[in-house]
mmCIF file of C-alpha atoms in Angstrom:
data_model
loop_
_atom_site.group_PDB
_atom_site.id
_atom_site.type_symbol
_atom_site.label_atom_id
_atom_site.label_comp_id
_atom_site.label_asym_id
_atom_site.label_seq_id
_atom_site.Cartn_x
_atom_site.Cartn_y
_atom_site.Cartn_z
ATOM 1 C CA ASP B 18 -14.023 18.900 1.717
ATOM 2 C CA GLY B 19 -11.242 17.065 2.938
ATOM 3 C CA GLY B 20 -8.941 13.570 0.238
ATOM 4 C CA ILE B 21 -6.525 12.752 -1.718
ATOM 5 C CA THR B 22 -5.973 13.993 -5.287
ATOM 6 C CA GLN B 23 -4.662 12.461 -8.381
ATOM 7 C CA SER B 24 -3.512 13.393 -11.464
ATOM 8 C CA PRO B 25 -3.912 12.555 -14.476
ATOM 9 C CA LYS B 26 -6.546 9.735 -14.643
ATOM 10 C CA TYR B 27 -5.549 8.735 -17.310
ATOM 11 C CA LEU B 28 -1.518 8.768 -18.667
ATOM 12 C CA PHE B 29 -0.002 7.558 -21.710
ATOM 13 C CA ARG B 30 4.031 6.972 -22.364
ATOM 14 C CA LYS B 31 5.948 5.895 -24.627
ATOM 15 C CA GLU B 32 8.470 3.759 -24.223
ATOM 16 C CA GLY B 33 11.946 4.701 -22.460
ATOM 17 C CA GLN B 34 10.669 7.990 -21.012
ATOM 18 C CA ASN B 35 10.503 9.094 -17.803
ATOM 19 C CA VAL B 36 7.074 9.770 -16.509
ATOM 20 C CA THR B 37 5.584 11.417 -12.915
ATOM 21 C CA LEU B 38 2.593 10.977 -11.684
ATOM 22 C CA SER B 39 0.838 13.589 -8.813
ATOM 23 C CA CYS B 40 -0.574 12.901 -5.863
ATOM 24 C CA GLU B 41 -1.543 15.529 -2.977
ATOM 25 C CA GLN B 42 -3.537 15.115 0.311
ATOM 26 C CA ASN B 43 -4.997 17.682 2.702
ATOM 27 C CA LEU B 44 -6.061 15.702 5.075
ATOM 28 C CA ASN B 45 -2.848 16.751 6.865
ATOM 29 C CA HIS B 46 -1.910 13.265 7.479
ATOM 30 C CA ASP B 47 1.814 12.167 8.153
ATOM 31 C CA ALA B 48 2.144 9.438 6.278
ATOM 32 C CA MET B 49 2.173 8.750 2.513
ATOM 33 C CA TYR B 50 1.710 5.000 0.269
ATOM 34 C CA TRP B 51 2.474 4.266 -3.637
ATOM 35 C CA TYR B 52 0.966 0.926 -4.532
ATOM 36 C CA ARG B 53 0.750 -0.060 -7.992
ATOM 37 C CA GLN B 54 -2.352 -3.065 -8.796
ATOM 38 C CA ASP B 55 -2.227 -5.208 -11.561
ATOM 39 C CA PRO B 56 -5.272 -8.067 -11.873
ATOM 40 C CA GLY B 57 -5.002 -11.012 -9.870
ATOM 41 C CA GLN B 58 -1.662 -9.221 -7.826
ATOM 42 C CA GLY B 59 -3.473 -6.993 -5.580
ATOM 43 C CA LEU B 60 -2.213 -3.741 -4.241
ATOM 44 C CA ARG B 61 1.971 -3.476 -3.900
ATOM 45 C CA LEU B 62 3.567 -1.170 -2.418
ATOM 46 C CA ILE B 63 6.349 0.662 -4.422
ATOM 47 C CA TYR B 64 7.800 3.817 -2.113
ATOM 48 C CA TYR B 65 5.814 4.766 1.422
ATOM 49 C CA SER B 66 6.780 8.036 3.358
ATOM 50 C CA GLN B 67 5.865 8.295 7.378
ATOM 51 C CA ILE B 68 7.541 12.339 7.148
ATOM 52 C CA VAL B 69 8.850 14.867 5.032
ATOM 53 C CA ASN B 70 12.210 14.461 3.437
ATOM 54 C CA ASP B 71 11.663 10.672 4.223
ATOM 55 C CA PHE B 72 10.742 7.713 2.638
ATOM 56 C CA GLN B 73 11.535 4.234 2.581
ATOM 57 C CA LYS B 74 11.509 1.347 -1.006
ATOM 58 C CA GLY B 75 8.514 -1.293 -0.804
ATOM 59 C CA ASP B 76 8.133 -4.397 -2.274
ATOM 60 C CA ILE B 77 8.724 -3.371 -6.055
ATOM 61 C CA ALA B 78 10.402 0.137 -6.013
ATOM 62 C CA GLU B 79 12.350 -0.732 -8.694
ATOM 63 C CA GLY B 80 12.378 1.311 -11.274
ATOM 64 C CA TYR B 81 10.165 4.140 -9.257
ATOM 65 C CA SER B 82 11.969 6.977 -7.256
ATOM 66 C CA VAL B 83 9.394 9.318 -5.140
ATOM 67 C CA SER B 84 10.134 12.830 -3.268
ATOM 68 C CA ARG B 85 8.980 14.474 -0.133
ATOM 69 C CA GLU B 86 9.367 17.976 0.250
ATOM 70 C CA LYS B 87 6.243 18.725 1.530
ATOM 71 C CA LYS B 88 3.514 17.067 3.745
ATOM 72 C CA GLU B 89 0.963 17.527 1.456
ATOM 73 C CA SER B 90 2.649 16.135 -2.056
ATOM 74 C CA PHE B 91 4.070 12.840 -2.585
ATOM 75 C CA PRO B 92 4.673 11.739 -7.023
ATOM 76 C CA LEU B 93 6.965 8.927 -7.794
ATOM 77 C CA THR B 94 8.058 8.585 -11.194
ATOM 78 C CA VAL B 95 7.779 5.900 -13.394
ATOM 79 C CA THR B 96 11.154 5.653 -14.879
ATOM 80 C CA SER B 97 12.221 4.263 -18.214
ATOM 81 C CA ALA B 98 14.284 1.198 -15.945
ATOM 82 C CA GLN B 99 10.655 0.204 -14.815
ATOM 83 C CA LYS B 100 10.073 -2.839 -17.352
ATOM 84 C CA ASN B 101 6.512 -2.913 -17.109
ATOM 85 C CA PRO B 102 5.014 0.115 -16.397
ATOM 86 C CA THR B 103 1.574 -0.555 -17.780
ATOM 87 C CA ALA B 104 -0.219 -0.469 -14.761
ATOM 88 C CA PHE B 105 -3.397 1.055 -12.113
ATOM 89 C CA TYR B 106 -1.267 3.890 -9.855
ATOM 90 C CA LEU B 107 -3.180 4.550 -6.163
ATOM 91 C CA CYS B 108 -2.028 6.921 -3.790
ATOM 92 C CA ALA B 109 -2.783 6.389 0.406
ATOM 93 C CA SER B 110 -2.881 8.648 3.334
ATOM 94 C CA THR B 111 -2.441 7.963 7.294
ATOM 95 C CA GLU B 112 -2.309 8.926 10.852
ATOM 96 C CA ARG B 113 0.149 7.185 12.574
ATOM 97 C CA SER B 114 -2.269 5.522 15.113
ATOM 98 C CA SER B 115 -2.810 2.262 13.966
ATOM 99 C CA TYR B 116 -6.191 2.216 14.766
ATOM 100 C CA ASN B 117 -6.575 4.689 11.398
ATOM 101 C CA GLU B 118 -6.902 3.180 7.567
ATOM 102 C CA GLN B 119 -5.983 4.121 4.694
ATOM 103 C CA PHE B 120 -7.425 6.683 2.331
ATOM 104 C CA PHE B 121 -7.036 6.492 -1.169
ATOM 105 C CA GLY B 122 -7.027 8.720 -4.471
ATOM 106 C CA PRO B 123 -8.822 7.819 -7.026
ATOM 107 C CA GLY B 124 -5.972 6.119 -9.211
ATOM 108 C CA THR B 125 -4.031 7.185 -12.388
ATOM 109 C CA ARG B 126 -3.729 4.080 -15.187
ATOM 110 C CA LEU B 127 -0.826 4.568 -17.272
ATOM 111 C CA THR B 128 -0.323 2.506 -20.168
ATOM 112 C CA VAL B 129 2.976 2.660 -21.965
ATOM 113 C CA LEU B 130 2.972 2.603 -25.649
ATOM 114 C CA ALA Y 16 6.970 -9.523 7.133
ATOM 115 C CA GLN Y 17 2.930 -10.093 7.366
ATOM 116 C CA THR Y 18 0.837 -11.839 4.436
ATOM 117 C CA VAL Y 19 -2.796 -11.898 4.141
ATOM 118 C CA THR Y 20 -4.393 -14.606 2.506
ATOM 119 C CA GLN Y 21 -8.001 -14.649 0.303
ATOM 120 C CA SER Y 22 -8.475 -17.477 -1.478
ATOM 121 C CA GLN Y 23 -11.674 -16.910 -2.939
ATOM 122 C CA PRO Y 24 -10.420 -15.113 -6.118
ATOM 123 C CA GLU Y 25 -14.304 -14.738 -7.301
ATOM 124 C CA MET Y 26 -17.746 -15.305 -5.688
ATOM 125 C CA SER Y 27 -21.192 -14.626 -5.839
ATOM 126 C CA VAL Y 28 -24.222 -14.327 -4.539
ATOM 127 C CA GLN Y 29 -28.197 -13.672 -5.331
ATOM 128 C CA GLU Y 30 -28.883 -10.444 -4.657
ATOM 129 C CA ALA Y 31 -31.257 -9.537 -1.227
ATOM 130 C CA GLU Y 32 -28.936 -13.431 0.130
ATOM 131 C CA THR Y 33 -26.151 -13.473 2.252
ATOM 132 C CA VAL Y 34 -22.054 -14.238 1.169
ATOM 133 C CA THR Y 35 -19.153 -15.304 2.803
ATOM 134 C CA LEU Y 36 -16.258 -13.424 1.851
ATOM 135 C CA SER Y 37 -12.903 -15.058 3.025
ATOM 136 C CA CYS Y 38 -9.088 -14.211 4.907
ATOM 137 C CA THR Y 39 -6.302 -15.119 6.854
ATOM 138 C CA TYR Y 40 -3.270 -13.529 7.970
ATOM 139 C CA ASP Y 41 -0.592 -14.416 9.372
ATOM 140 C CA THR Y 42 1.238 -12.800 11.872
ATOM 141 C CA SER Y 43 3.015 -13.382 15.240
ATOM 142 C CA GLU Y 44 1.567 -10.276 17.265
ATOM 143 C CA SER Y 45 -0.621 -9.532 19.211
ATOM 144 C CA ASP Y 46 -1.902 -6.443 18.798
ATOM 145 C CA TYR Y 47 -2.632 -5.290 15.385
ATOM 146 C CA TYR Y 48 -6.171 -4.142 13.671
ATOM 147 C CA LEU Y 49 -7.297 -5.673 10.101
ATOM 148 C CA PHE Y 50 -9.926 -3.373 7.426
ATOM 149 C CA TRP Y 51 -12.008 -4.617 4.471
ATOM 150 C CA TYR Y 52 -11.471 -2.067 1.342
ATOM 151 C CA LYS Y 53 -14.302 -2.159 -1.212
ATOM 152 C CA GLN Y 54 -13.281 -1.676 -4.563
ATOM 153 C CA PRO Y 55 -15.910 -0.935 -7.320
ATOM 154 C CA PRO Y 56 -15.722 -0.234 -10.635
ATOM 155 C CA SER Y 57 -14.955 3.154 -10.416
ATOM 156 C CA ARG Y 58 -11.852 1.746 -8.586
ATOM 157 C CA GLN Y 59 -12.153 4.055 -5.660
ATOM 158 C CA MET Y 60 -10.770 1.946 -2.561
ATOM 159 C CA ILE Y 61 -13.596 2.657 0.031
ATOM 160 C CA LEU Y 62 -13.186 1.513 3.614
ATOM 161 C CA VAL Y 63 -16.071 -1.199 4.354
ATOM 162 C CA ILE Y 64 -15.194 -2.125 8.279
ATOM 163 C CA ARG Y 65 -12.368 -1.676 10.904
ATOM 164 C CA GLN Y 66 -11.544 -4.209 13.593
ATOM 165 C CA GLU Y 67 -9.216 -4.206 16.083
ATOM 166 C CA ALA Y 68 -7.811 -7.141 17.168
ATOM 167 C CA TYR Y 69 -7.378 -6.567 21.158
ATOM 168 C CA LYS Y 70 -11.770 -6.509 21.056
ATOM 169 C CA GLN Y 71 -13.104 -9.294 21.049
ATOM 170 C CA GLN Y 72 -16.124 -8.542 19.797
ATOM 171 C CA ASN Y 73 -17.244 -8.463 16.452
ATOM 172 C CA ALA Y 74 -17.401 -5.510 14.556
ATOM 173 C CA THR Y 75 -20.359 -4.390 12.343
ATOM 174 C CA GLU Y 76 -21.537 -1.777 10.250
ATOM 175 C CA ASN Y 77 -25.445 -2.084 9.033
ATOM 176 C CA ARG Y 78 -24.958 -4.859 6.867
ATOM 177 C CA PHE Y 79 -21.780 -5.824 6.943
ATOM 178 C CA SER Y 80 -19.989 -7.874 9.797
ATOM 179 C CA VAL Y 81 -17.116 -9.443 10.828
ATOM 180 C CA ASN Y 82 -16.479 -13.139 12.500
ATOM 181 C CA PHE Y 83 -12.958 -12.437 13.656
ATOM 182 C CA GLN Y 84 -11.283 -15.573 14.992
ATOM 183 C CA LYS Y 85 -7.921 -14.007 16.677
ATOM 184 C CA ALA Y 86 -6.857 -17.861 17.392
ATOM 185 C CA ALA Y 87 -7.642 -19.312 13.802
ATOM 186 C CA LYS Y 88 -6.429 -16.398 12.207
ATOM 187 C CA SER Y 89 -9.229 -15.589 10.016
ATOM 188 C CA PHE Y 90 -10.953 -12.644 9.521
ATOM 189 C CA SER Y 91 -14.163 -12.408 6.992
ATOM 190 C CA LEU Y 92 -16.471 -10.281 5.678
ATOM 191 C CA LYS Y 93 -20.252 -11.161 5.558
ATOM 192 C CA ILE Y 94 -22.947 -8.832 3.249
ATOM 193 C CA SER Y 95 -26.619 -9.507 4.457
ATOM 194 C CA ASP Y 96 -28.909 -8.644 2.098
ATOM 195 C CA SER Y 97 -26.760 -8.369 -0.876
ATOM 196 C CA GLN Y 98 -27.361 -4.836 -3.180
ATOM 197 C CA LEU Y 99 -26.549 -4.666 -6.929
ATOM 198 C CA GLY Y 100 -24.292 -2.082 -5.319
ATOM 199 C CA ASP Y 101 -21.715 -4.487 -2.979
ATOM 200 C CA ALA Y 102 -20.469 -6.135 -6.214
ATOM 201 C CA ALA Y 103 -16.872 -4.924 -5.885
ATOM 202 C CA MET Y 104 -13.286 -6.581 -5.525
ATOM 203 C CA TYR Y 105 -13.174 -6.943 -1.236
ATOM 204 C CA PHE Y 106 -9.534 -6.541 -0.189
ATOM 205 C CA CYS Y 107 -8.361 -8.112 3.273
ATOM 206 C CA ALA Y 108 -6.241 -5.641 5.395
ATOM 207 C CA TYR Y 109 -3.772 -5.861 7.908
ATOM 208 C CA ARG Y 110 -2.344 -3.304 9.423
ATOM 209 C CA SER Y 111 0.631 -3.594 12.660
ATOM 210 C CA ALA Y 112 0.042 -1.767 16.165
ATOM 211 C CA ILE Y 113 3.462 -1.856 17.091
ATOM 212 C CA GLU Y 114 5.590 -1.530 13.824
ATOM 213 C CA PHE Y 115 7.259 1.321 12.618
ATOM 214 C CA PRO Y 116 6.496 2.242 9.953
ATOM 215 C CA ASN Y 117 3.235 1.493 9.998
ATOM 216 C CA GLN Y 118 2.534 -0.629 6.488
ATOM 217 C CA PHE Y 119 -0.343 -1.961 5.388
ATOM 218 C CA TYR Y 120 -0.288 -5.622 4.091
ATOM 219 C CA PHE Y 121 -3.179 -6.305 1.628
ATOM 220 C CA GLY Y 122 -4.693 -10.120 -0.019
ATOM 221 C CA THR Y 123 -4.713 -10.600 -3.473
ATOM 222 C CA GLY Y 124 -8.714 -9.149 -3.484
ATOM 223 C CA THR Y 125 -12.356 -11.037 -3.620
ATOM 224 C CA SER Y 126 -14.566 -10.464 -7.231
ATOM 225 C CA LEU Y 127 -17.632 -10.834 -5.427
ATOM 226 C CA THR Y 128 -20.824 -10.303 -8.314
ATOM 227 C CA VAL Y 129 -23.820 -9.675 -7.291
ATOM 228 C CA ILE Y 130 -27.033 -11.375 -9.396
ATOM 229 C CA PRO Y 131 -30.446 -9.493 -10.053
#
């Protein structure tokens, strides 16, 4: 079955440590996205990528980094520079055609201890 | 940048009744797409319904329908015969048809409670 996988589902990190969240899709989608979700704030865009080896900052990119070495994969690194990293993180992908919706992964809950 | 506003943080509905969730957006574009997503307690985002801005006819998917008012930039979701499984967060989203790269803009969501 085609879809998006995110791992791990729950992640705990000590302050000062970098952590990488995985996102893999087998939908053959060109575009991939990372969102952060906090209570009452909806989905905020962190980074997005339209093609391999290219990506753009979203609204809240500070303290995060990404890579897009393969079409299927778009990992997100939460660095120690991110002041408030505890949140729910969603990965999404879509076709280039504007008609198409975003497909979402199941999310990763990151907690900083 | 486009903005999407959901002015109802929380709504409730009796089982089997009808409820309407509101969404407004701000754009200068004439061609775009609008979406409603559902996020149940599992937190998996699920597409509920889609509307093309160039279509005057309102989209319908079973018990879900929209009231799309392009001039008013309004895109409300109507859920008929509400069921317990409809309880979730609902997000309205906008996608430009001409902007590259394509971003999606989401509202802050409406939490729907279904009362048995």
